[in-house]
Short mmCIF file of C-alpha atoms and ligand atoms in Angstrom, two decimals:
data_model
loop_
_atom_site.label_atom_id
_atom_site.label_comp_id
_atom_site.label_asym_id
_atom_site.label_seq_id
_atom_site.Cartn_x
_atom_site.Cartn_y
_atom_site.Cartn_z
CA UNK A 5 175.90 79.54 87.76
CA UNK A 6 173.57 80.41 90.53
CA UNK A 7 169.83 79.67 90.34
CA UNK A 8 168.41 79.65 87.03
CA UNK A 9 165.77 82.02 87.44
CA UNK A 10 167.80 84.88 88.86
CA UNK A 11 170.32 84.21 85.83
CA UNK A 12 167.86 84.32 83.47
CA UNK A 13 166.52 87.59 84.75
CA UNK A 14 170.54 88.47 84.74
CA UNK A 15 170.64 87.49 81.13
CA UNK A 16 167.52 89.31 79.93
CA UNK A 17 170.00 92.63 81.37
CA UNK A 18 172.88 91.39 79.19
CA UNK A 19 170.74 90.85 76.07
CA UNK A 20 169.56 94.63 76.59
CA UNK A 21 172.80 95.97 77.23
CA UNK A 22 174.32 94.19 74.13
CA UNK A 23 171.01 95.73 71.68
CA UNK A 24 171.64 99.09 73.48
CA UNK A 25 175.50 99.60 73.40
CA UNK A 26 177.19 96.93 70.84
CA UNK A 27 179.69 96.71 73.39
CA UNK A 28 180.10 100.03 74.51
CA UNK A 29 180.06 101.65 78.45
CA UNK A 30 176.32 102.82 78.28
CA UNK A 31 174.79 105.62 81.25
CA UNK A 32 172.04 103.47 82.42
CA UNK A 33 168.95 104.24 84.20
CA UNK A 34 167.33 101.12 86.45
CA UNK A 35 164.10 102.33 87.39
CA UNK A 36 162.32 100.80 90.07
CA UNK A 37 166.04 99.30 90.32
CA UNK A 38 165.27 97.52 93.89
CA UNK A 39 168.47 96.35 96.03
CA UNK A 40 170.71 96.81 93.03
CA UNK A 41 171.24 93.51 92.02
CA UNK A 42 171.35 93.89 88.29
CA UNK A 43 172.44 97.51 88.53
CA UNK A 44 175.87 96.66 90.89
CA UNK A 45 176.44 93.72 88.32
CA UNK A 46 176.02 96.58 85.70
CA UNK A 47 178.58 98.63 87.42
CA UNK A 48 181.18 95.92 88.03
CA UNK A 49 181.58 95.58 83.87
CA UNK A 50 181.97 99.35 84.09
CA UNK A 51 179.09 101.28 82.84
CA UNK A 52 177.52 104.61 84.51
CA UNK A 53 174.49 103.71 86.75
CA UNK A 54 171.32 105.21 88.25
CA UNK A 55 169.21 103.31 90.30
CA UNK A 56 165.45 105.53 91.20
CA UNK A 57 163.24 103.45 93.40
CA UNK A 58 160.39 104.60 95.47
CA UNK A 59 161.81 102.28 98.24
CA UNK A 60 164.38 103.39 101.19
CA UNK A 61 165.02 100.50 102.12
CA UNK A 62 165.76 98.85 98.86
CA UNK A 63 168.25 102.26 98.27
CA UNK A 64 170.13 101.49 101.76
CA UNK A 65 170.66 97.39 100.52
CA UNK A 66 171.87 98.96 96.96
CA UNK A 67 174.34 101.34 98.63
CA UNK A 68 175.29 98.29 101.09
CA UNK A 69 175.49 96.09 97.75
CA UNK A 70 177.98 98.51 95.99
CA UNK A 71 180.31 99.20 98.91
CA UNK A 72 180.40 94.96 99.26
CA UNK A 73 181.45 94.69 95.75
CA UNK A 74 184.03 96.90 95.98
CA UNK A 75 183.06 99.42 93.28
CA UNK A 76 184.88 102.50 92.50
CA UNK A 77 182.40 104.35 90.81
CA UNK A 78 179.07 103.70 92.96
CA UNK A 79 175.91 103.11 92.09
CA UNK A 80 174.00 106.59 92.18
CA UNK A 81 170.62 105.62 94.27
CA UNK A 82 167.56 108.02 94.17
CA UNK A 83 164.56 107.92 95.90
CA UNK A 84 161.47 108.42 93.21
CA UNK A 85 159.22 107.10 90.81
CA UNK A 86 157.80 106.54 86.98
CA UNK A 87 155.41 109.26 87.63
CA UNK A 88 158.49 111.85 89.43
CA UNK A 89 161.26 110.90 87.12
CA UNK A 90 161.88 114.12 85.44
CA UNK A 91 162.73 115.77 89.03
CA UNK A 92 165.27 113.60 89.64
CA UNK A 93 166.83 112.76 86.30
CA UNK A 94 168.11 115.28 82.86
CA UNK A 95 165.99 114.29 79.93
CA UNK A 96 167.87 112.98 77.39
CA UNK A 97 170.84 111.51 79.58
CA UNK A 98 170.80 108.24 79.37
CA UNK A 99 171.59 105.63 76.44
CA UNK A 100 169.27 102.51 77.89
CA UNK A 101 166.69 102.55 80.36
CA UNK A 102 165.94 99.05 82.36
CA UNK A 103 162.44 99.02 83.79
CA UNK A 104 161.93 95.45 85.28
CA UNK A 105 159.30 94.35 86.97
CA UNK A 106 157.93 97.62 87.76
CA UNK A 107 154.79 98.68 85.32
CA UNK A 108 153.04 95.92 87.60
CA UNK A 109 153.04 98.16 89.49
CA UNK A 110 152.49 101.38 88.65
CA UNK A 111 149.20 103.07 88.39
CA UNK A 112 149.54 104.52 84.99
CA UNK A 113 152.02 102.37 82.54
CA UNK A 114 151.37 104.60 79.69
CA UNK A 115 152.46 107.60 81.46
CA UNK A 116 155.56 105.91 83.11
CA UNK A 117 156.98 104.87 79.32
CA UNK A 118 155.78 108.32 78.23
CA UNK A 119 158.59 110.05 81.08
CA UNK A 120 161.23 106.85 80.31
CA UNK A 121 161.15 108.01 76.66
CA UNK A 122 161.80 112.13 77.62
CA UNK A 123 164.80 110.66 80.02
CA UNK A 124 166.42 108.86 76.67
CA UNK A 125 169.15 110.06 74.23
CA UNK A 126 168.14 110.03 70.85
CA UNK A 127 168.69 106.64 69.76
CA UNK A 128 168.58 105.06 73.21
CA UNK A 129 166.82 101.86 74.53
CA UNK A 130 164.41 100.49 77.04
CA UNK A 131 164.20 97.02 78.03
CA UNK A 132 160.72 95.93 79.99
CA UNK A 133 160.15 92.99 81.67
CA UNK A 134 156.58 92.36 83.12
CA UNK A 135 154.58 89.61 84.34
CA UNK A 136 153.09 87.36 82.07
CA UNK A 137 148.72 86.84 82.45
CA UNK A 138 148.72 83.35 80.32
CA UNK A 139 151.37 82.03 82.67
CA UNK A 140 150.03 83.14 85.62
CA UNK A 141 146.37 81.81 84.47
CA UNK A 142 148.18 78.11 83.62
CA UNK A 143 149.64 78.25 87.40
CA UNK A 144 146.21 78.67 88.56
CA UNK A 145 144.77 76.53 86.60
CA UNK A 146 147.54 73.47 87.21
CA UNK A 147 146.58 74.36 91.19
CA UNK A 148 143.06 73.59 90.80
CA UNK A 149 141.82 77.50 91.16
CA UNK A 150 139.93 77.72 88.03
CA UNK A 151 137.88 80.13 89.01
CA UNK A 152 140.51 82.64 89.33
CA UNK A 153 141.72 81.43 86.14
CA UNK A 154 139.36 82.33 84.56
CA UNK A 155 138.77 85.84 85.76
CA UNK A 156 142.46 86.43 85.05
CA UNK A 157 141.70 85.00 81.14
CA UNK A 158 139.13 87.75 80.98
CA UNK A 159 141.09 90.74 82.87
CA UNK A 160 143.32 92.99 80.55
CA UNK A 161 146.02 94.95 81.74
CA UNK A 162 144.45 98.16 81.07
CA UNK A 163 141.34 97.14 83.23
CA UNK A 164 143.07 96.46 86.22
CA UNK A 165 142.57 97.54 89.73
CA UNK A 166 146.30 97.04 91.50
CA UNK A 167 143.91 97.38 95.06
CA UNK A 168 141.69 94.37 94.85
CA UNK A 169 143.79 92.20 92.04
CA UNK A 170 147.75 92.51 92.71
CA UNK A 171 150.15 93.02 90.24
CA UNK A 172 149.03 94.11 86.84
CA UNK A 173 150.06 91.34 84.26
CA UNK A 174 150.32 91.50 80.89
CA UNK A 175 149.91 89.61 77.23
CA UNK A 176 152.77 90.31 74.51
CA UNK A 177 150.13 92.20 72.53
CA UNK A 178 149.64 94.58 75.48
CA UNK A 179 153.39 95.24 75.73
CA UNK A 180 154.43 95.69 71.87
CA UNK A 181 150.93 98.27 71.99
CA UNK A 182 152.40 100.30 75.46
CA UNK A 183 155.80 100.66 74.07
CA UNK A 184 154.42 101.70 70.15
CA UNK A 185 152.35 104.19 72.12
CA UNK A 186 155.21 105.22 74.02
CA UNK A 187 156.85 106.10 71.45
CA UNK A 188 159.43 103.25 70.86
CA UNK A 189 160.34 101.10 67.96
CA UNK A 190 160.34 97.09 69.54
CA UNK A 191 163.42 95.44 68.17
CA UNK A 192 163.82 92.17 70.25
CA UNK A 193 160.53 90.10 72.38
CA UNK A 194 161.67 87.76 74.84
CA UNK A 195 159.78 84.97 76.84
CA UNK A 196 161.90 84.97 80.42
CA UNK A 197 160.76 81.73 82.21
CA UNK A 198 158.94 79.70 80.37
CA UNK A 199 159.81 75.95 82.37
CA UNK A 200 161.64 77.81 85.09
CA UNK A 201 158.99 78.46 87.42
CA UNK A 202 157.01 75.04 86.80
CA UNK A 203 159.71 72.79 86.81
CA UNK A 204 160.13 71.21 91.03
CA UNK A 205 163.08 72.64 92.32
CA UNK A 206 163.70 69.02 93.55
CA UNK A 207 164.76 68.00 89.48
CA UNK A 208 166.61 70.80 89.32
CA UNK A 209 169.18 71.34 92.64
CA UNK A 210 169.48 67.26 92.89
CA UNK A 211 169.27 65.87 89.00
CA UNK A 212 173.13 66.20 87.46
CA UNK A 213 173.28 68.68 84.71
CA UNK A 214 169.86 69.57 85.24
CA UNK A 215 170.53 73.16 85.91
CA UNK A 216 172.63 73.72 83.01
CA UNK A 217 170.27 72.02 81.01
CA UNK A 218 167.15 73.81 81.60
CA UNK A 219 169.17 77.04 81.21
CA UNK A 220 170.15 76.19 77.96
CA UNK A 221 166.16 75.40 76.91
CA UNK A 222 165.35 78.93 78.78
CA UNK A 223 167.58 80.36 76.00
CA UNK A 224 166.62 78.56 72.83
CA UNK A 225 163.08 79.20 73.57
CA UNK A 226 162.86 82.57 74.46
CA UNK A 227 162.45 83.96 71.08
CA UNK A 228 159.94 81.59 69.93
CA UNK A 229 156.62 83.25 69.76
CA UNK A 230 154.56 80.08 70.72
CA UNK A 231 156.38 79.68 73.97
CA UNK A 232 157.22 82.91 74.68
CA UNK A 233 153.42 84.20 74.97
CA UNK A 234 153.49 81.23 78.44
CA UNK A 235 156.45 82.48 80.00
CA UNK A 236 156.41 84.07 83.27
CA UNK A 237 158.11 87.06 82.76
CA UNK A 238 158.19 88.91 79.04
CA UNK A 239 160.54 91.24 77.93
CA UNK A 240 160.49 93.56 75.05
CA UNK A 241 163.95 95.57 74.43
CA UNK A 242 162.88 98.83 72.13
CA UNK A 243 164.38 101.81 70.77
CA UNK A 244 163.27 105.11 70.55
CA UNK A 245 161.48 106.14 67.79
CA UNK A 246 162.92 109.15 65.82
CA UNK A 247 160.73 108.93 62.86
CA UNK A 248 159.20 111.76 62.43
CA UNK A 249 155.09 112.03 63.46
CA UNK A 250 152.44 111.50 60.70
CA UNK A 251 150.70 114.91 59.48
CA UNK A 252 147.90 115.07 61.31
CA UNK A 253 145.17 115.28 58.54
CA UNK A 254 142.47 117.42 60.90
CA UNK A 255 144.99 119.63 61.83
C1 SAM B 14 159.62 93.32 91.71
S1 SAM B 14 160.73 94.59 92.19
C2 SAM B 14 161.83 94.56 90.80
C3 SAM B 14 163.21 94.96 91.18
C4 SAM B 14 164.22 94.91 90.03
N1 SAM B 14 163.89 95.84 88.96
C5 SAM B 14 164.33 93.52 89.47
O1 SAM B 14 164.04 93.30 88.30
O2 SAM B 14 164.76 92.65 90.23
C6 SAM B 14 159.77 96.04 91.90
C7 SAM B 14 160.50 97.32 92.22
O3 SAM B 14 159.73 98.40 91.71
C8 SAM B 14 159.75 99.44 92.64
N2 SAM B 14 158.58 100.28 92.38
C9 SAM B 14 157.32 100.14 92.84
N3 SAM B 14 156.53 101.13 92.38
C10 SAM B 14 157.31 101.92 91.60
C11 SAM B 14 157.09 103.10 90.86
N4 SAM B 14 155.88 103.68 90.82
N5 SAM B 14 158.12 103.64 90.18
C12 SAM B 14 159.35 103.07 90.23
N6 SAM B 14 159.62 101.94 90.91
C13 SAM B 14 158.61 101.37 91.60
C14 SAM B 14 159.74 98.74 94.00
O4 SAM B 14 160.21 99.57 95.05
C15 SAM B 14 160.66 97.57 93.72
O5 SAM B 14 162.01 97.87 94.00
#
């Protein structure tokens, strides 16, 4: 196993894939997809990938990533966005959507669900992973900057300016209430990170076992709610709604 953190993010793929397909080869969209990691990895067990990222450079290390690993059927990398998805992609042609670590970073989250939901089948998934506020105000907190503890325990992620505060970070609540307005169903909330990112690297590269250990507690607690609202990274996996809209009664 490599480092725990990267494996749990590697995980938090696998546990989408498994909601989405039930073991099936899935066409996959990873938006804001970086240098491939997770998408390549994707590829290798044999489903169709698409990797959109705003970033050139992160496109050439995908395309350098896919040739390494030998794949047959590469990676497709696309230079684009949230907000310019639909001129690069079909709607409805794709069966699970991973959007990791990217509505940090966008300037309208709302909107960028709103396009990931067009780009779906019927029936399809999205998994989102985004920073988590109560973990990032602990980490503050445990490094003696209460101030800006503070100021991030009073911040939500709608009120957020990306300029002056960094990455926009979220509370489950926040998530569940994007993806509902989105138009998606949540089936599955996951706490990624919870000790991961506290816990000195020191116990963990030199203690025996202690990797495998602390990867194992990673996974038991991920889908409690009391430690999952702490965790560094949260993930909610969610299917597309196909209910059909409430009459509206003013109309
Ligand atoms: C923190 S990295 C996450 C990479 C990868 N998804 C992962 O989980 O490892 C954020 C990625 O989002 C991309 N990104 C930034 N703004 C974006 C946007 N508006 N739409 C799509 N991707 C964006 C960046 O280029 C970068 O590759």
């Amino acid at each position: 196993m490599g480092p725990v953190r990267s494996e749990l993010m590697w995980q938090a793929v696998v546990d989408a894939v498994e909601i989405a397909g039930a073991g099936d080869l899935l066409d996959v969209l990873d938006l804001g997809g970086g240098t491939g990691g997770d998408a390549v990895r994707l590829a290798q067990l044999g489903h169709r990938v698409t990797v959109v990222d705003p970033s050139p450079d992160a496109l050439a290390s995908l395309h350098r990533r896919g040739v390494e690993a030998g794949l047959v059927d590469p990676v497709r990398g696309i230079q684009g966005d949230a907000a310019d998805l639909l001129d690069h992609v079909a709607p409805g042609s794709f069966d699970l959507v991973v959007c990791h670590g990217v509505l940090e970073h966008v300037d309208d989250p709302a909107f960028a669900l709103s396009t990931v939901a067009t780009v779906l089948r019927a029936g399809g998934h999205v998994s989102v992973v985004v920073s988590g506020r109560n973990a990032a105000v602990a980490a503050r907190a445990l490094a003696g900057d209460f101030v800006t503890a503070q100021t991030l325990l009073g911040r939500s992620a709608d009120d957020w300016d990306l300029r002056t505060m960094g990455p926009r970070r979220f509370v489950p609540s926040e998530l569940e209430a994007l993806l509902v307005g989105g138009g998606f169903v949540p089936v599955a909330a996951n706490g990624l990170r919870v000790f991961a990112d506290l816990v000195p690297s020191a116990i963990v590269d030199t203690e025996p076992g202690a990797r495998d250990a602390l990867y194992a507690l990673e996974r038991v607690v991920r889908t409690s709610p009391e430690f999952s609202g702490l965790s560094a990274g949260l993930q909610s996996i969610a299917r597309l709604d196909l209910s059909p809209a409430p009459p509206n009664p003013g109309g």
